XYZ file of C-alpha atoms in Angstrom:
659
model
C -26.565 -8.815 20.443
C -25.753 -5.331 21.619
C -21.670 -4.110 21.974
C -21.628 -1.602 23.221
C -19.958 -2.229 27.267
C -23.587 -0.490 29.049
C -26.825 -2.692 28.388
C -28.204 1.014 29.285
C -26.521 4.420 27.606
C -28.575 7.730 28.145
C -28.200 11.282 28.942
C -28.874 12.591 32.923
C -31.738 14.567 31.339
C -33.292 12.197 29.206
C -32.329 9.180 32.104
C -34.563 11.617 34.737
C -37.466 12.011 32.272
C -37.715 7.843 30.802
C -39.866 6.054 34.550
C -38.726 3.528 36.357
C -39.794 1.162 34.249
C -38.617 2.395 30.644
C -35.263 1.963 32.245
C -36.166 -1.417 34.025
C -36.762 -2.614 30.510
C -34.294 -1.863 28.505
C -31.367 -3.569 30.642
C -33.530 -5.814 30.952
C -33.465 -6.675 27.535
C -30.284 -6.732 27.684
C -29.481 -9.343 30.465
C -27.978 -13.273 29.916
C -29.282 -14.771 32.218
C -32.836 -15.486 33.822
C -33.791 -12.129 36.087
C -34.977 -13.732 39.394
C -37.675 -11.086 41.614
C -34.509 -9.757 43.787
C -32.178 -8.922 40.723
C -36.059 -7.084 39.531
C -36.698 -5.039 42.464
C -31.936 -4.109 43.133
C -32.195 -2.740 39.609
C -35.833 -1.277 40.652
C -33.732 -0.101 43.252
C -31.173 1.266 42.064
C -32.866 3.086 38.694
C -35.001 5.017 41.549
C -31.744 6.160 43.946
C -29.643 7.451 40.352
C -33.162 9.646 39.692
C -32.310 10.858 42.857
C -28.901 11.425 42.971
C -28.432 12.444 39.401
C -30.876 15.595 39.724
C -29.277 18.260 38.657
C -25.202 17.262 37.668
C -24.632 17.152 34.039
C -23.421 13.923 32.193
C -24.072 10.507 31.229
C -25.152 7.747 33.254
C -24.425 4.806 32.670
C -26.095 0.906 33.769
C -24.119 -3.197 34.037
C -21.414 -1.545 32.451
C -19.096 -4.815 31.113
C -15.739 -5.074 31.918
C -14.149 -7.654 30.169
C -10.743 -8.824 32.871
C -12.586 -9.123 35.496
C -16.015 -10.940 34.473
C -18.501 -8.502 35.529
C -20.002 -5.518 35.623
C -20.080 -2.336 36.850
C -23.931 -2.027 38.691
C -22.948 2.367 37.712
C -21.245 5.494 36.097
C -21.685 7.903 35.805
C -19.524 10.388 33.684
C -19.701 14.495 34.645
C -17.407 16.799 33.601
C -13.660 15.763 33.617
C -14.118 12.444 36.500
C -15.526 9.150 36.209
C -18.278 7.777 39.243
C -18.149 4.709 39.694
C -20.828 3.547 41.502
C -21.612 -0.334 43.682
C -25.254 -0.305 44.657
C -25.588 -2.996 47.762
C -29.070 -2.780 47.677
C -30.622 -3.682 51.314
C -27.106 -3.805 53.530
C -26.580 -1.209 56.192
C -22.968 -2.025 56.589
C -20.465 -0.784 53.871
C -17.941 -4.108 53.737
C -14.626 -3.889 53.632
C -15.265 -6.864 50.352
C -18.051 -4.650 48.183
C -14.850 -1.595 49.183
C -12.491 -3.340 47.428
C -14.705 -4.610 44.494
C -15.531 -0.886 43.952
C -11.879 0.299 43.747
C -10.831 -2.161 41.970
C -13.179 -1.391 38.919
C -12.101 1.940 39.568
C -8.271 0.675 38.623
C -9.395 -1.356 35.635
C -10.529 1.545 33.934
C -8.192 3.833 35.016
C -5.102 1.217 33.640
C -7.189 -0.482 30.807
C -9.830 2.275 29.531
C -8.628 3.860 27.236
C -10.841 6.992 27.703
C -9.970 6.964 31.561
C -6.272 7.325 32.115
C -6.493 10.558 32.285
C -9.351 11.564 33.957
C -10.306 11.827 38.743
C -11.625 8.433 38.902
C -14.397 8.721 42.045
C -15.592 4.899 43.458
C -18.732 5.121 45.868
C -20.042 2.322 47.157
C -23.291 2.515 48.733
C -24.981 0.976 51.148
C -28.680 1.512 50.804
C -29.410 1.145 54.459
C -26.914 2.227 55.839
C -27.271 5.275 58.109
C -24.054 6.984 57.784
C -22.008 8.616 54.153
C -19.471 10.515 53.629
C -19.818 14.238 53.093
C -17.080 14.297 51.673
C -14.201 13.131 48.490
C -10.902 11.502 49.680
C -7.590 11.605 48.605
C -6.446 11.152 45.327
C -4.019 8.972 44.860
C -1.604 10.060 42.301
C -3.134 8.654 39.236
C -5.553 9.540 39.709
C -7.954 7.021 41.458
C -9.423 8.428 44.419
C -10.129 5.731 47.817
C -13.264 4.823 47.821
C -15.446 6.708 49.938
C -19.153 5.445 50.901
C -23.317 5.817 51.001
C -26.036 5.649 51.703
C -28.852 6.328 49.302
C -29.111 10.300 51.058
C -26.081 10.815 50.842
C -25.394 9.733 47.426
C -26.748 13.375 45.570
C -23.900 15.109 47.162
C -21.008 12.685 45.881
C -21.808 13.065 42.943
C -21.573 16.270 43.060
C -18.325 17.751 44.431
C -17.152 14.407 41.733
C -18.039 16.643 39.522
C -16.882 20.224 39.697
C -13.509 18.077 39.632
C -10.893 20.312 38.383
C -9.491 19.212 34.817
C -10.473 18.346 31.074
C -14.468 17.574 30.540
C -14.818 14.801 28.853
C -17.310 14.240 26.197
C -19.418 10.557 27.409
C -20.141 8.691 23.739
C -16.563 8.674 23.249
C -15.883 7.460 26.263
C -18.848 4.635 25.660
C -17.174 3.963 22.888
C -13.735 3.782 23.890
C -11.208 0.926 24.120
C -10.869 -1.220 26.103
C -7.151 -2.723 26.603
C -7.286 -5.176 29.926
C -4.118 -7.718 30.861
C -5.505 -9.531 32.554
C -3.242 -12.201 34.680
C -3.252 -15.745 33.943
C -5.981 -16.964 36.290
C -8.837 -14.251 35.430
C -8.040 -15.315 31.975
C -8.548 -18.256 32.842
C -11.407 -17.810 34.208
C -12.736 -15.334 31.433
C -12.048 -18.311 28.786
C -14.061 -20.507 30.158
C -16.626 -18.661 30.680
C -16.768 -18.019 27.327
C -15.565 -15.178 26.592
C -13.166 -14.598 23.581
C -9.091 -13.797 24.130
C -9.871 -10.970 21.521
C -12.334 -9.335 24.226
C -9.898 -9.406 27.419
C -6.389 -9.312 25.603
C -4.351 -5.755 24.557
C -4.741 -4.636 21.046
C -2.968 -1.206 20.605
C -0.132 -1.387 18.640
C 2.692 -1.899 20.600
C 1.403 -5.348 21.865
C 1.435 -9.060 19.713
C -1.646 -9.605 19.029
C -2.899 -12.771 21.487
C -5.579 -12.884 18.636
C -3.365 -14.177 16.216
C -1.361 -16.463 17.549
C -3.929 -17.943 18.114
C -5.823 -17.560 14.685
C -2.594 -18.947 13.308
C -2.562 -21.979 15.236
C -7.003 -22.214 14.730
C -4.978 -22.567 10.888
C -2.929 -24.871 11.349
C -5.366 -27.458 13.430
C -8.291 -27.198 10.638
C -5.949 -28.107 7.932
C -4.241 -31.269 9.772
C -7.751 -32.416 10.735
C -9.018 -31.560 6.517
C -5.710 -33.080 5.080
C -5.065 -36.080 7.804
C -1.315 -34.382 8.598
C 0.310 -34.352 11.880
C 2.188 -30.131 12.660
C 3.843 -29.557 15.187
C 4.586 -26.120 16.157
C 6.716 -24.008 18.006
C 5.290 -20.397 20.176
C 7.438 -18.468 22.196
C 7.470 -15.309 24.139
C 8.854 -12.836 26.782
C 8.693 -13.790 30.376
C 4.959 -12.943 30.770
C 3.795 -12.341 27.063
C 0.847 -15.115 27.087
C 1.856 -17.969 25.945
C -0.375 -20.149 29.084
C -3.187 -17.986 27.415
C -2.869 -18.639 24.042
C -2.560 -22.483 25.558
C -5.971 -22.050 27.015
C -7.327 -20.202 24.628
C -6.698 -23.375 22.150
C -8.607 -25.752 25.170
C -11.187 -23.649 26.109
C -12.683 -22.946 22.730
C -11.895 -27.040 22.015
C -12.637 -28.556 26.362
C -15.689 -30.455 25.038
C -15.303 -34.041 24.443
C -17.023 -35.051 21.570
C -15.911 -32.371 19.559
C -13.275 -34.185 17.341
C -10.896 -32.299 17.882
C -11.394 -31.924 21.174
C -7.846 -30.767 23.410
C -5.978 -30.507 26.280
C -3.965 -27.875 28.311
C -1.143 -30.042 29.819
C 1.149 -28.411 32.153
C 4.442 -30.360 33.933
C 3.713 -26.781 36.376
C 1.505 -28.729 39.119
C 1.767 -25.774 41.095
C -0.185 -24.197 37.944
C -2.795 -26.795 37.651
C -3.966 -26.531 40.869
C -3.938 -23.286 40.626
C -6.005 -23.112 37.555
C -8.294 -26.196 38.145
C -9.987 -24.762 41.108
C -9.600 -20.797 40.552
C -12.405 -22.004 37.705
C -13.993 -25.092 40.090
C -14.760 -21.317 42.208
C -15.159 -18.739 38.801
C -17.775 -21.488 37.736
C -19.589 -22.233 41.118
C -20.352 -18.678 42.078
C -21.403 -17.324 38.386
C -24.488 -20.393 38.516
C -25.258 -18.889 42.409
C -25.766 -15.161 41.103
C -27.864 -16.961 37.935
C -30.259 -18.822 40.423
C -28.469 -22.400 39.726
C -26.875 -24.697 42.472
C -23.596 -26.660 42.026
C -21.238 -29.388 42.940
C -17.920 -28.280 42.966
C -16.703 -31.704 42.982
C -18.917 -32.302 39.613
C -17.780 -29.022 38.364
C -13.887 -30.293 39.101
C -13.284 -32.704 37.082
C -15.004 -30.718 34.451
C -12.271 -28.600 34.186
C -9.742 -31.315 35.087
C -10.376 -32.942 31.584
C -8.428 -30.071 29.705
C -7.049 -29.679 31.645
C -4.369 -32.136 33.245
C 0.130 -32.330 35.206
C 1.844 -33.163 31.591
C 2.477 -36.141 34.326
C -0.800 -37.723 33.752
C -1.204 -38.134 29.958
C 2.147 -39.434 29.839
C 1.223 -42.266 32.437
C -2.419 -42.621 30.028
C 0.462 -43.483 28.055
C 2.152 -45.916 29.527
C -0.620 -47.715 31.054
C -2.116 -48.569 27.266
C -0.801 -48.763 23.155
C -4.055 -46.812 22.578
C -4.066 -43.618 21.278
C -4.909 -39.915 23.864
C -8.434 -39.666 23.608
C -7.314 -36.279 22.165
C -6.068 -34.993 19.077
C -4.949 -31.362 20.207
C -1.906 -32.196 22.898
C -0.830 -28.301 24.010
C 2.520 -28.335 26.334
C 2.872 -25.607 28.166
C 6.135 -24.311 29.303
C 7.262 -27.544 27.044
C 10.763 -26.733 27.790
C 10.927 -28.253 31.279
C 9.890 -31.746 29.662
C 12.716 -34.544 31.014
C 15.161 -35.197 29.319
C 16.051 -39.320 28.917
C 18.776 -39.655 31.430
C 16.017 -38.074 33.902
C 12.963 -40.247 31.804
C 15.120 -43.548 32.498
C 16.016 -43.169 36.152
C 12.126 -41.878 36.824
C 10.838 -44.958 34.345
C 13.535 -47.429 36.480
C 12.510 -46.557 39.572
C 8.298 -45.347 39.575
C 7.510 -47.425 37.304
C 9.609 -50.797 37.480
C 10.627 -49.977 33.287
C 14.586 -50.750 33.178
C 15.845 -50.226 29.665
C 13.030 -47.427 29.074
C 15.178 -45.559 25.713
C 12.995 -42.366 24.934
C 13.625 -38.508 26.594
C 9.565 -37.027 27.764
C 9.062 -35.149 24.894
C 9.848 -38.189 21.872
C 7.010 -40.544 23.847
C 5.151 -37.388 24.063
C 4.948 -36.909 20.791
C 5.271 -40.856 19.915
C 1.827 -40.721 21.776
C 0.002 -38.986 19.848
C 1.429 -40.049 16.755
C -1.143 -43.601 17.979
C -3.663 -41.679 15.728
C -4.082 -43.213 11.797
C -5.621 -40.862 10.629
C -3.827 -36.581 12.629
C -2.645 -34.860 15.441
C -1.003 -30.868 16.535
C 1.774 -30.699 19.128
C 2.072 -27.103 20.276
C 4.974 -26.612 22.552
C 4.707 -23.416 24.492
C 8.363 -21.586 25.088
C 9.730 -20.085 27.595
C 14.118 -19.097 27.188
C 15.544 -19.272 30.589
C 12.863 -20.537 32.337
C 14.160 -24.274 33.439
C 14.983 -24.054 36.642
C 14.789 -28.023 38.371
C 17.130 -31.276 37.480
C 16.238 -32.539 34.610
C 14.649 -30.521 32.156
C 15.802 -31.036 28.653
C 15.245 -27.320 26.788
C 12.968 -26.746 23.494
C 16.016 -28.869 21.353
C 14.951 -32.068 23.152
C 11.771 -31.777 21.380
C 13.732 -31.101 17.771
C 15.856 -33.612 18.351
C 12.820 -36.307 18.765
C 10.781 -34.418 15.881
C 14.592 -34.935 13.592
C 14.935 -38.845 14.573
C 11.829 -40.225 15.066
C 8.964 -38.481 13.484
C 10.013 -37.586 9.643
C 5.878 -37.496 8.247
C 5.719 -34.386 10.908
C 5.327 -30.704 9.597
C 7.223 -29.107 12.002
C 6.061 -24.310 11.878
C 8.516 -22.344 14.375
C 8.800 -19.500 15.920
C 12.174 -17.678 14.728
C 13.548 -15.990 18.014
C 13.977 -19.862 19.039
C 17.197 -19.637 17.582
C 17.968 -16.438 20.369
C 20.272 -18.183 22.392
C 17.781 -17.542 25.386
C 16.627 -21.078 24.428
C 19.380 -22.878 23.202
C 17.544 -24.409 20.339
C 20.248 -23.161 17.762
C 21.750 -25.766 17.004
C 18.946 -28.189 16.500
C 16.823 -26.140 14.536
C 20.481 -26.374 11.965
C 19.917 -29.720 11.905
C 15.746 -29.219 11.086
C 16.958 -26.985 8.294
C 17.222 -29.256 5.662
C 13.518 -31.250 5.821
C 10.724 -30.458 3.429
C 7.643 -29.176 5.885
C 9.632 -26.887 7.510
C 7.880 -23.798 8.050
C 9.090 -20.412 10.625
C 6.181 -18.043 11.045
C 7.097 -14.847 12.848
C 3.054 -14.590 14.411
C 4.540 -18.081 16.201
C 5.875 -15.477 18.738
C 4.769 -13.042 21.159
C 6.790 -10.008 21.821
C 5.152 -7.916 25.113
C 4.924 -8.584 28.367
C 1.218 -8.959 28.968
C 1.945 -8.956 32.781
C 4.217 -5.857 33.055
C 1.132 -3.677 31.970
C 2.738 -0.839 33.311
C 6.611 -1.407 31.519
C 7.639 -3.422 28.474
C 10.850 -3.345 29.904
C 10.598 -5.593 32.317
C 12.287 -8.786 31.057
C 15.025 -7.005 29.150
C 16.145 -5.211 32.131
C 15.722 -8.111 34.269
C 17.699 -10.080 31.056
C 20.104 -8.015 31.751
C 20.754 -7.712 35.584
C 21.486 -11.405 35.338
C 23.043 -11.318 32.149
C 25.463 -8.358 35.075
C 25.273 -6.120 31.347
C 25.341 -3.090 33.635
C 24.762 -0.677 30.345
C 21.513 -2.311 29.435
C 20.244 -2.961 32.848
C 20.965 1.056 33.723
C 19.935 2.149 30.591
C 16.885 0.039 29.911
C 15.405 0.737 33.852
C 15.244 4.047 33.194
C 12.284 2.820 30.982
C 11.606 0.530 32.551
C 11.122 3.176 36.244
C 8.615 5.707 34.226
C 6.125 3.066 35.112
C 7.112 0.370 36.938
C 8.549 0.832 40.613
C 10.870 -0.768 42.088
C 12.903 -0.349 44.582
C 15.655 -2.168 47.025
C 16.014 -1.985 51.473
C 17.846 -3.872 53.329
C 15.045 -3.885 56.153
C 12.309 -7.175 55.237
C 9.506 -4.879 57.443
C 10.160 -1.869 54.614
C 10.161 -4.289 52.054
C 7.148 -5.548 53.689
C 5.954 -2.019 54.566
C 6.247 -1.157 51.142
C 3.725 -3.279 48.696
C 1.049 -2.971 51.400
C 1.146 0.781 50.393
C 1.149 0.537 46.348
C -1.361 -1.832 46.927
C -5.290 -1.027 47.040
C -8.504 -2.570 46.163
C -7.748 -6.371 45.657
C -4.821 -6.587 44.417
C -2.928 -9.813 44.859
C 0.840 -9.410 46.333
C 2.700 -11.655 47.974
C 6.374 -12.129 50.043
C 8.814 -14.141 46.531
C 11.875 -16.592 47.486
C 14.688 -18.764 46.068
C 14.445 -22.546 47.083
C 17.982 -22.149 47.512
C 17.404 -19.508 50.190
C 17.825 -21.639 52.663
C 20.776 -18.993 55.023
C 16.596 -16.136 55.149
C 15.480 -18.323 58.695
C 16.155 -15.556 61.239
C 13.812 -12.868 59.597
C 11.301 -15.979 59.862
C 11.177 -16.878 56.367
C 11.908 -20.281 56.083
C 11.047 -21.976 52.217
C 12.012 -25.686 53.359
C 7.890 -24.910 54.255
C 6.895 -25.570 51.330
C 2.958 -23.427 50.699
C -0.125 -24.632 49.859
C -0.167 -22.702 45.785
C -4.255 -22.641 45.704
C -4.377 -20.837 49.196
C -1.440 -18.414 48.372
C -2.476 -17.316 45.384
C -6.386 -17.040 45.759
C -7.592 -17.508 49.445
C -8.177 -13.933 50.224
C -6.655 -10.381 52.680
C -8.316 -13.153 55.542
C -6.908 -16.023 55.734
C -3.347 -16.239 56.699
C -2.184 -18.712 53.900
C -2.979 -16.687 51.745
C -0.032 -14.315 50.044
C -1.790 -10.772 51.802
C 0.172 -11.349 54.683
C 3.905 -11.578 53.729
C 4.304 -14.327 55.800
C 4.648 -17.462 53.499
C 7.071 -17.208 51.099
C 6.656 -18.444 47.578
C 9.707 -20.407 45.735
C 10.242 -20.429 42.212
C 8.339 -23.878 42.261
C 5.475 -22.002 43.221
C 5.310 -18.945 42.014
C 6.693 -19.790 37.601
C 4.075 -19.823 35.304
C 1.697 -17.451 37.818
C 1.982 -13.416 38.956
C 0.341 -11.055 42.063
C 0.291 -7.877 41.736
C 3.230 -6.767 43.674
C 5.841 -8.922 45.290
C 8.258 -8.683 47.987
C 11.873 -10.270 46.756
C 14.063 -11.258 48.934
C 17.174 -12.215 47.270
C 20.185 -14.797 49.856
C 23.688 -16.041 49.222
C 22.663 -18.677 47.112
C 23.286 -15.537 44.064
C 26.011 -13.549 44.961
C 27.491 -10.518 42.738
C 31.676 -9.928 42.162
C 33.752 -8.612 40.083
C 33.733 -11.835 37.762
C 29.908 -11.981 37.213
C 27.759 -14.392 40.107
C 28.839 -16.951 41.869
C 26.025 -20.115 42.957
C 25.974 -21.521 46.038
C 24.241 -23.964 48.058
C 23.403 -24.893 51.654
C 24.948 -27.835 53.092
C 24.338 -28.792 56.361
C 26.593 -25.688 58.426
C 27.922 -24.461 55.970
C 27.251 -22.531 52.272
C 28.778 -24.904 48.865
C 29.794 -23.736 45.180
C 27.699 -25.421 42.547
C 30.247 -26.620 40.515
C 27.385 -28.220 37.929
C 26.537 -25.592 34.827
C 23.507 -27.309 34.825
C 22.600 -25.756 38.373
C 24.145 -22.593 38.124
C 21.594 -22.155 35.464
C 18.650 -23.384 37.510
C 19.896 -20.676 39.796
C 19.969 -18.034 38.060
C 16.859 -18.878 36.757
C 14.859 -19.309 39.712
C 15.712 -15.786 40.341
C 14.246 -14.360 36.864
C 11.251 -16.019 37.613
C 10.879 -14.171 40.976
C 12.024 -11.123 38.933
C 9.453 -10.898 36.462
C 6.553 -12.240 38.966
C 4.773 -9.029 39.496
C 2.110 -7.518 36.780
C 2.743 -3.213 38.641
C 5.566 -3.263 40.639
C 8.630 -4.924 43.392
C 10.866 -4.214 45.948
C 13.567 -6.595 46.235
C 15.395 -6.757 50.175
C 18.869 -7.986 50.666
C 19.366 -8.538 54.001
C 22.077 -7.259 55.621
C 24.251 -10.855 57.120
C 25.527 -11.643 60.897
C 28.968 -11.043 61.068
C 28.615 -13.037 64.689
C 26.893 -15.892 62.047
C 29.488 -16.660 59.760
C 26.664 -18.441 57.310
C 25.864 -14.198 56.211
C 28.483 -13.021 56.821
C 27.740 -8.761 55.938
C 30.408 -9.111 52.280
C 28.155 -11.606 50.391
C 25.286 -9.177 50.870
C 26.624 -6.064 50.635
C 27.785 -6.905 46.952
C 24.369 -7.584 45.275
C 23.044 -4.814 47.117
C 25.791 -2.872 45.914
C 25.041 -4.280 42.554
C 21.577 -3.623 42.043
C 21.881 -0.040 43.365
C 25.028 0.613 41.247
C 21.927 -0.033 38.172
C 20.613 2.870 39.285
C 17.298 1.184 41.992
C 16.191 3.167 44.218
C 16.693 2.287 48.439
C 13.742 2.641 49.944
C 16.217 3.499 53.354
C 18.469 5.619 51.659
């Protein structure tokens, strides 16, 4: 099978000399699904339209250019002169629809951001509704990155627009080099899950530049552990670490999707205690599978697809409850725990078991019980723990040391593979690792750590900046911020309307933006933000800009509990008086009744800081931070509480929108 990104590629001169039937035959040869008469006719009309539009244009034409990150194909790309022209046809349509407009814009942005040879080229997206009566006569304005706002056309007007694009100034592109150039995507976790479920490889949807830790290496190492455990009848636990957004969840999903066949002896299940993440991923996979099948002329019921998806993406508590109901081993030999540091400690588990499960006297922590459940297999089993540092945000979360202590105390025959970074202070597991070091079956493996953020593809330094900011390390934060701002916009403001306008202005195509806030931000209500209203994460993350429940409306604020593990392109982060900057660091507060109270318990203080760590690392492309001005007439919103935090952020060098 050809690995060329386009199903058809030719210089324009040769393309014009070929018959429509010849071009159609070459495109059809690459099709991976049955070609319907309507698809065949659409291709014919597109080819004929391009033959007319490219007469007199020097360059190359690429048909059905594959975009792995988006799981789709661009109808046509024309490389002429210095420009890349992205063309989306809507055959038979009379109107230029907003969704189609955003689609071709998304294609252009994807090439700009992730296709190496397109980084410095002007990119012109064109939406062609073949039956439209109107067409733009000139190109629109270009953004600073060289991506033009899409123009709309009909068949008759296409030639003029392509000719204008071909005359844009710049260095002429080598079309053959452009076609074979590397594609280095950084998909959202939703896009990645959809691509993996559609049988794309992890290599095809992730970056492979020297600056990024190759996710394929981590996946390959874990696959080797699974194969050796099965072959040698051993039990293994592995700990994968990574900076925020580095792709830990993606590693787990890659293993689970590759081994999702329930009849496969090495069947895997992906578990998370993050209910919103599980719900959003499941719904995203179901919607995508139904849509892809419909495009191939196959009608599937959502319920049928949903049953299959639920088999390999599960809530960890449902998995745990299965182990309580029966003494049998789980159906799965490979169990992947996402955000393993959030598993419950012994006290939380005992309390839950006594109250909800009528099991008083239960003595195991959640990690102990989950390992013991897999240990019921008499032959082999593998547990993979995906670990985030500084991510514990709720009462009773044990941290990763509970897993290490459980292995040391109760499972001496298990082999342990650890990322060396697990000893870093942010994971709070150093003492537990020291106690394990006398163990004979212990290995430290560098490929189990993901060092580079994949979420913030515009800047690799965002997570370091956020860590320094929250650690009150002013010097490190200032120096790191300069690297961040070079490609990742951040701003701060006291005006919420300005903040909302900022994210709307920056977002292009269908790039997702949203309003987020700490779950303890209880005095944002004067700004029409009520964190007590729990958003539905499926609607918030997956629904389009026409749905008032979606993130696009900037009306409902998602909290750290809804957004952890997920991401948006642009975030409007609100900062209330629950976490306040002061001369000696942060002060921590909870709103009780009609006033703020001091948070004294160390764990609860850390949860509050971690909540802001989650909020400040959700945006892939940029964020604006809104710090309210306060109100002297309101004793719960004293201006000085907010001023101190705002001044701290400004002192670090964050640009002010309303300065």
